PDB file of C-alpha atoms in Angstrom:
ATOM      1  CA  ALA A 127     102.316  42.397  59.014  1.00  0.00           C
ATOM      2  CA  VAL A 128     101.881  44.335  55.797  1.00  0.00           C
ATOM      3  CA  ALA A 129     101.561  42.798  52.319  1.00  0.00           C
ATOM      4  CA  ALA A 130     102.209  44.608  49.043  1.00  0.00           C
ATOM      5  CA  ALA A 131     100.463  43.982  45.685  1.00  0.00           C
ATOM      6  CA  ASN A 132     103.549  42.157  44.370  1.00  0.00           C
ATOM      7  CA  GLY A 133     103.466  39.741  47.328  1.00  0.00           C
ATOM      8  CA  ALA A 134     106.220  41.301  49.397  1.00  0.00           C
ATOM      9  CA  THR A 135     105.515  41.371  53.123  1.00  0.00           C
ATOM     10  CA  GLY A 136     107.060  43.203  56.036  1.00  0.00           C
ATOM     11  CA  SER A 137     106.523  43.626  59.720  1.00  0.00           C
ATOM     12  CA  ILE A 138     107.744  45.950  62.407  1.00  0.00           C
ATOM     13  CA  GLN A 139     107.389  45.706  66.167  1.00  0.00           C
ATOM     14  CA  LEU A 140     106.021  48.827  67.849  1.00  0.00           C
ATOM     15  CA  THR A 141     106.079  49.582  71.542  1.00  0.00           C
ATOM     16  CA  ALA A 142     104.385  52.437  73.321  1.00  0.00           C
ATOM     17  CA  GLU A 143     105.284  53.864  76.685  1.00  0.00           C
ATOM     18  CA  VAL A 144     102.427  55.662  78.368  1.00  0.00           C
ATOM     19  CA  THR A 145     103.556  58.420  80.698  1.00  0.00           C
ATOM     20  CA  GLY A 146     101.369  60.415  83.009  1.00  0.00           C
ATOM     21  CA  THR A 147     101.562  63.861  84.467  1.00  0.00           C
ATOM     22  CA  PRO A 148     101.455  64.549  88.209  1.00  0.00           C
ATOM     23  CA  LYS A 149      99.281  67.364  89.586  1.00  0.00           C
ATOM     24  CA  LEU A 150     100.156  68.768  93.003  1.00  0.00           C
ATOM     25  CA  ASP A 151      97.467  70.300  95.222  1.00  0.00           C
ATOM     26  CA  LEU A 152      97.917  71.766  98.720  1.00  0.00           C
ATOM     27  CA  THR A 153      95.241  72.710 101.240  1.00  0.00           C
ATOM     28  CA  THR A 154      94.515  72.643 104.953  1.00  0.00           C
ATOM     29  CA  SER A 155      92.782  69.574 106.366  1.00  0.00           C
ATOM     30  CA  ASP A 156      89.602  71.556 107.164  1.00  0.00           C
ATOM     31  CA  GLN A 157      89.703  73.708 103.975  1.00  0.00           C
ATOM     32  CA  ARG A 158      89.994  76.905 106.071  1.00  0.00           C
ATOM     33  CA  LEU A 159      92.755  79.350 105.220  1.00  0.00           C
ATOM     34  CA  ASP A 160      92.849  81.080 108.602  1.00  0.00           C
ATOM     35  CA  THR A 161      94.077  80.122 112.038  1.00  0.00           C
ATOM     36  CA  SER A 162      94.970  81.842 115.284  1.00  0.00           C
ATOM     37  CA  GLY A 163      97.329  81.623 118.222  1.00  0.00           C
ATOM     38  CA  LYS A 164      99.318  83.577 120.766  1.00  0.00           C
ATOM     39  CA  ALA A 165     102.663  85.303 120.351  1.00  0.00           C
ATOM     40  CA  ASN A 166     105.693  83.078 121.027  1.00  0.00           C
ATOM     41  CA  SER A 167     103.498  79.917 121.104  1.00  0.00           C
ATOM     42  CA  GLU A 168     103.547  77.123 118.543  1.00  0.00           C
ATOM     43  CA  LYS A 169     100.422  76.438 116.507  1.00  0.00           C
ATOM     44  CA  ARG A 170     100.136  73.154 114.599  1.00  0.00           C
ATOM     45  CA  VAL A 171      98.194  73.357 111.322  1.00  0.00           C
ATOM     46  CA  PRO A 172      97.432  70.079 109.489  1.00  0.00           C
ATOM     47  CA  LEU A 173      97.956  70.275 105.716  1.00  0.00           C
ATOM     48  CA  ILE A 174      96.986  67.873 102.930  1.00  0.00           C
ATOM     49  CA  VAL A 175      99.219  67.320  99.891  1.00  0.00           C
ATOM     50  CA  SER A 176      97.328  65.533  97.119  1.00  0.00           C
ATOM     51  CA  ASN A 177      98.153  64.229  93.663  1.00  0.00           C
ATOM     52  CA  SER A 178      95.220  64.500  91.239  1.00  0.00           C
ATOM     53  CA  GLY A 179      97.406  63.658  88.245  1.00  0.00           C
ATOM     54  CA  THR A 180      98.274  60.381  86.521  1.00  0.00           C
ATOM     55  CA  ALA A 181     101.923  60.006  87.586  1.00  0.00           C
ATOM     56  CA  GLU A 182     103.715  59.878  90.924  1.00  0.00           C
ATOM     57  CA  LEU A 183     104.941  62.991  92.702  1.00  0.00           C
ATOM     58  CA  ASP A 184     108.445  62.439  94.048  1.00  0.00           C
ATOM     59  CA  GLN A 185     110.342  64.397  96.695  1.00  0.00           C
ATOM     60  CA  VAL A 186     107.627  66.916  97.603  1.00  0.00           C
ATOM     61  CA  GLN A 187     109.327  69.784  99.489  1.00  0.00           C
ATOM     62  CA  LEU A 188     107.488  72.183 101.805  1.00  0.00           C
ATOM     63  CA  ALA A 189     108.484  75.750 102.631  1.00  0.00           C
ATOM     64  CA  GLY A 190     106.854  78.805 104.154  1.00  0.00           C
ATOM     65  CA  THR A 191     107.167  82.585 104.080  1.00  0.00           C
ATOM     66  CA  ALA A 192     106.100  84.453 107.217  1.00  0.00           C
ATOM     67  CA  PRO A 193     106.590  87.855 108.862  1.00  0.00           C
ATOM     68  CA  THR A 194     110.040  88.734 110.195  1.00  0.00           C
ATOM     69  CA  GLY A 195     110.887  86.927 113.415  1.00  0.00           C
ATOM     70  CA  TRP A 196     108.337  84.156 112.905  1.00  0.00           C
ATOM     71  CA  GLU A 197     109.234  80.488 112.466  1.00  0.00           C
ATOM     72  CA  ILE A 198     107.569  77.949 110.162  1.00  0.00           C
ATOM     73  CA  SER A 199     108.637  74.315 110.090  1.00  0.00           C
ATOM     74  CA  PHE A 200     107.057  71.148 108.715  1.00  0.00           C
ATOM     75  CA  GLU A 201     106.694  67.548 109.875  1.00  0.00           C
ATOM     76  CA  PRO A 202     107.780  65.909 107.641  1.00  0.00           C
ATOM     77  CA  LYS A 203     109.708  68.509 105.647  1.00  0.00           C
ATOM     78  CA  THR A 204     109.861  66.212 102.590  1.00  0.00           C
ATOM     79  CA  ILE A 205     107.376  63.617 101.325  1.00  0.00           C
ATOM     80  CA  ASP A 206     109.107  60.836  99.382  1.00  0.00           C
ATOM     81  CA  THR A 207     106.228  59.822  97.077  1.00  0.00           C
ATOM     82  CA  VAL A 208     102.557  60.667  96.527  1.00  0.00           C
ATOM     83  CA  ARG A 209     100.894  58.224  94.123  1.00  0.00           C
ATOM     84  CA  PRO A 210      98.163  59.340  91.685  1.00  0.00           C
ATOM     85  CA  GLY A 211      94.877  59.806  93.534  1.00  0.00           C
ATOM     86  CA  ASP A 212      96.565  59.655  96.953  1.00  0.00           C
ATOM     87  CA  THR A 213      97.101  62.236  99.665  1.00  0.00           C
ATOM     88  CA  ALA A 214      99.738  62.793 102.324  1.00  0.00           C
ATOM     89  CA  GLN A 215      99.368  64.676 105.581  1.00  0.00           C
ATOM     90  CA  VAL A 216     101.907  67.244 106.720  1.00  0.00           C
ATOM     91  CA  THR A 217     101.844  69.417 109.827  1.00  0.00           C
ATOM     92  CA  ALA A 218     102.934  73.046 109.603  1.00  0.00           C
ATOM     93  CA  ILE A 219     104.295  74.322 112.908  1.00  0.00           C
ATOM     94  CA  ILE A 220     103.910  78.101 113.088  1.00  0.00           C
ATOM     95  CA  LYS A 221     105.468  80.139 115.890  1.00  0.00           C
ATOM     96  CA  PRO A 222     104.816  83.902 115.907  1.00  0.00           C
ATOM     97  CA  SER A 223     107.607  86.086 117.258  1.00  0.00           C
ATOM     98  CA  LYS A 224     107.533  86.968 120.945  1.00  0.00           C
ATOM     99  CA  ASP A 225     107.041  90.628 119.941  1.00  0.00           C
ATOM    100  CA  ALA A 226     104.021  90.001 117.674  1.00  0.00           C
ATOM    101  CA  VAL A 227     101.165  92.334 118.557  1.00  0.00           C
ATOM    102  CA  ALA A 228      97.542  91.264 118.345  1.00  0.00           C
ATOM    103  CA  GLY A 229      96.240  91.369 114.772  1.00  0.00           C
ATOM    104  CA  ASP A 230      96.132  89.518 111.459  1.00  0.00           C
ATOM    105  CA  TYR A 231      99.254  88.418 109.605  1.00  0.00           C
ATOM    106  CA  ALA A 232      99.640  86.863 106.142  1.00  0.00           C
ATOM    107  CA  MET A 233     101.917  83.983 105.249  1.00  0.00           C
ATOM    108  CA  THR A 234     102.425  81.701 102.269  1.00  0.00           C
ATOM    109  CA  ILE A 235     102.984  77.952 102.396  1.00  0.00           C
ATOM    110  CA  ARG A 236     104.399  76.255  99.295  1.00  0.00           C
ATOM    111  CA  ALA A 237     104.690  72.616  98.243  1.00  0.00           C
ATOM    112  CA  SER A 238     106.838  71.762  95.224  1.00  0.00           C
ATOM    113  CA  ALA A 239     107.973  68.632  93.417  1.00  0.00           C
ATOM    114  CA  GLY A 240     109.897  68.942  90.165  1.00  0.00           C
ATOM    115  CA  SER A 241     107.966  71.267  87.865  1.00  0.00           C
ATOM    116  CA  GLN A 242     104.799  71.036  89.985  1.00  0.00           C
ATOM    117  CA  SER A 243     104.009  73.478  92.784  1.00  0.00           C
ATOM    118  CA  SER A 244     101.055  74.677  94.814  1.00  0.00           C
ATOM    119  CA  ASN A 245     100.709  77.621  97.227  1.00  0.00           C
ATOM    120  CA  ILE A 246      98.228  78.577  99.895  1.00  0.00           C
ATOM    121  CA  ASP A 247      97.961  81.988 101.523  1.00  0.00           C
ATOM    122  CA  LEU A 248      97.206  81.562 105.201  1.00  0.00           C
ATOM    123  CA  ARG A 249      95.929  84.274 107.559  1.00  0.00           C
ATOM    124  CA  PHE A 250      97.188  83.996 111.133  1.00  0.00           C
ATOM    125  CA  ALA A 251      95.405  86.006 113.835  1.00  0.00           C
ATOM    126  CA  VAL A 252      97.598  86.710 116.859  1.00  0.00           C
ATOM    127  CA  LYS A 253      95.440  86.911 119.963  1.00  0.00           C
ATOM    128  CA  SER A 254      96.418  89.039 122.916  1.00  0.00           C
ATOM    129  CA  SER A 255      97.039  87.462 126.268  1.00  0.00           C
ATOM    130  CA  ARG A 256      94.259  87.770 128.850  1.00  0.00           C
ATOM    131  CA  THR A 257      96.877  88.452 131.504  1.00  0.00           C
ATOM    132  CA  ILE A 258      97.487  91.925 130.095  1.00  0.00           C
ATOM    133  CA  GLY A 259      93.759  92.689 130.209  1.00  0.00           C
ATOM    134  CA  VAL A 260      93.443  91.493 133.799  1.00  0.00           C
ATOM    135  CA  ILE A 261      96.452  93.579 134.865  1.00  0.00           C
ATOM    136  CA  ALA A 262      94.988  96.644 133.119  1.00  0.00           C
ATOM    137  CA  ILE A 263      91.656  96.206 134.938  1.00  0.00           C
ATOM    138  CA  ILE A 264      93.444  95.850 138.292  1.00  0.00           C
ATOM    139  CA  VAL A 265      95.457  99.035 137.642  1.00  0.00           C
ATOM    140  CA  ILE A 266      92.277 100.954 136.750  1.00  0.00           C
ATOM    141  CA  VAL A 267      90.431  99.707 139.866  1.00  0.00           C
ATOM    142  CA  VAL A 268      93.396 100.630 142.101  1.00  0.00           C
ATOM    143  CA  ALA A 269      93.606 104.108 140.511  1.00  0.00           C
ATOM    144  CA  ILE A 270      89.880 104.716 141.021  1.00  0.00           C
ATOM    145  CA  GLY A 271      90.142 103.438 144.605  1.00  0.00           C
ATOM    146  CA  ALA A 272      93.048 105.809 145.269  1.00  0.00           C
ATOM    147  CA  LEU A 273      91.075 108.773 143.884  1.00  0.00           C
ATOM    148  CA  VAL A 274      88.051 107.897 146.017  1.00  0.00           C
ATOM    149  CA  GLY A 275      90.338 107.631 149.068  1.00  0.00           C
ATOM    150  CA  VAL A 276      91.852 111.055 148.359  1.00  0.00           C
ATOM    151  CA  PHE A 277      88.407 112.681 147.997  1.00  0.00           C
ATOM    152  CA  VAL A 278      87.102 111.043 151.158  1.00  0.00           C
ATOM    153  CA  ARG A 279      90.128 112.020 153.237  1.00  0.00           C
ATOM    154  CA  PHE A 280      90.722 115.549 151.919  1.00  0.00           C
ATOM    155  CA  GLY A 281      87.207 116.465 150.805  1.00  0.00           C
ATOM    156  CA  ARG A 282      84.936 118.910 152.673  1.00  0.00           C
ATOM    157  CA  ARG A 283      84.239 118.011 156.236  1.00  0.00           C
TER     158      ARG A 283
END
């Protein structure tokens, strides 16, 4: 209540609505931004979506950008709610193309909710199959054996 010098009084009721701001963060569960796997084989990468803000994150969507022919999917693809100070676990399922050659590839994984978003750049190392190496060694040994056989049979007598 407020009183004036002439004795008049007045009052007004005030209400305040406190609103917070969410803050979306995305990382891998082990904090590493690299992983590896074989061509045409699925690799599961655990991700952590966290909210370090003061309001809830609603409908967090996950998406990924990878080289041509690769597949990225998420379990779950959408997180309904992440409360302030909480985290949610998501699994990224990465499948390199069957034609991927051994080497390093870059991809981006993005989480977004409303005006909030967070990206991570992930390096994926495609490893070559050991079968190819074993076959190559066998071919070399057979070729050397054939050459030795030719020299022994047709060499000087």
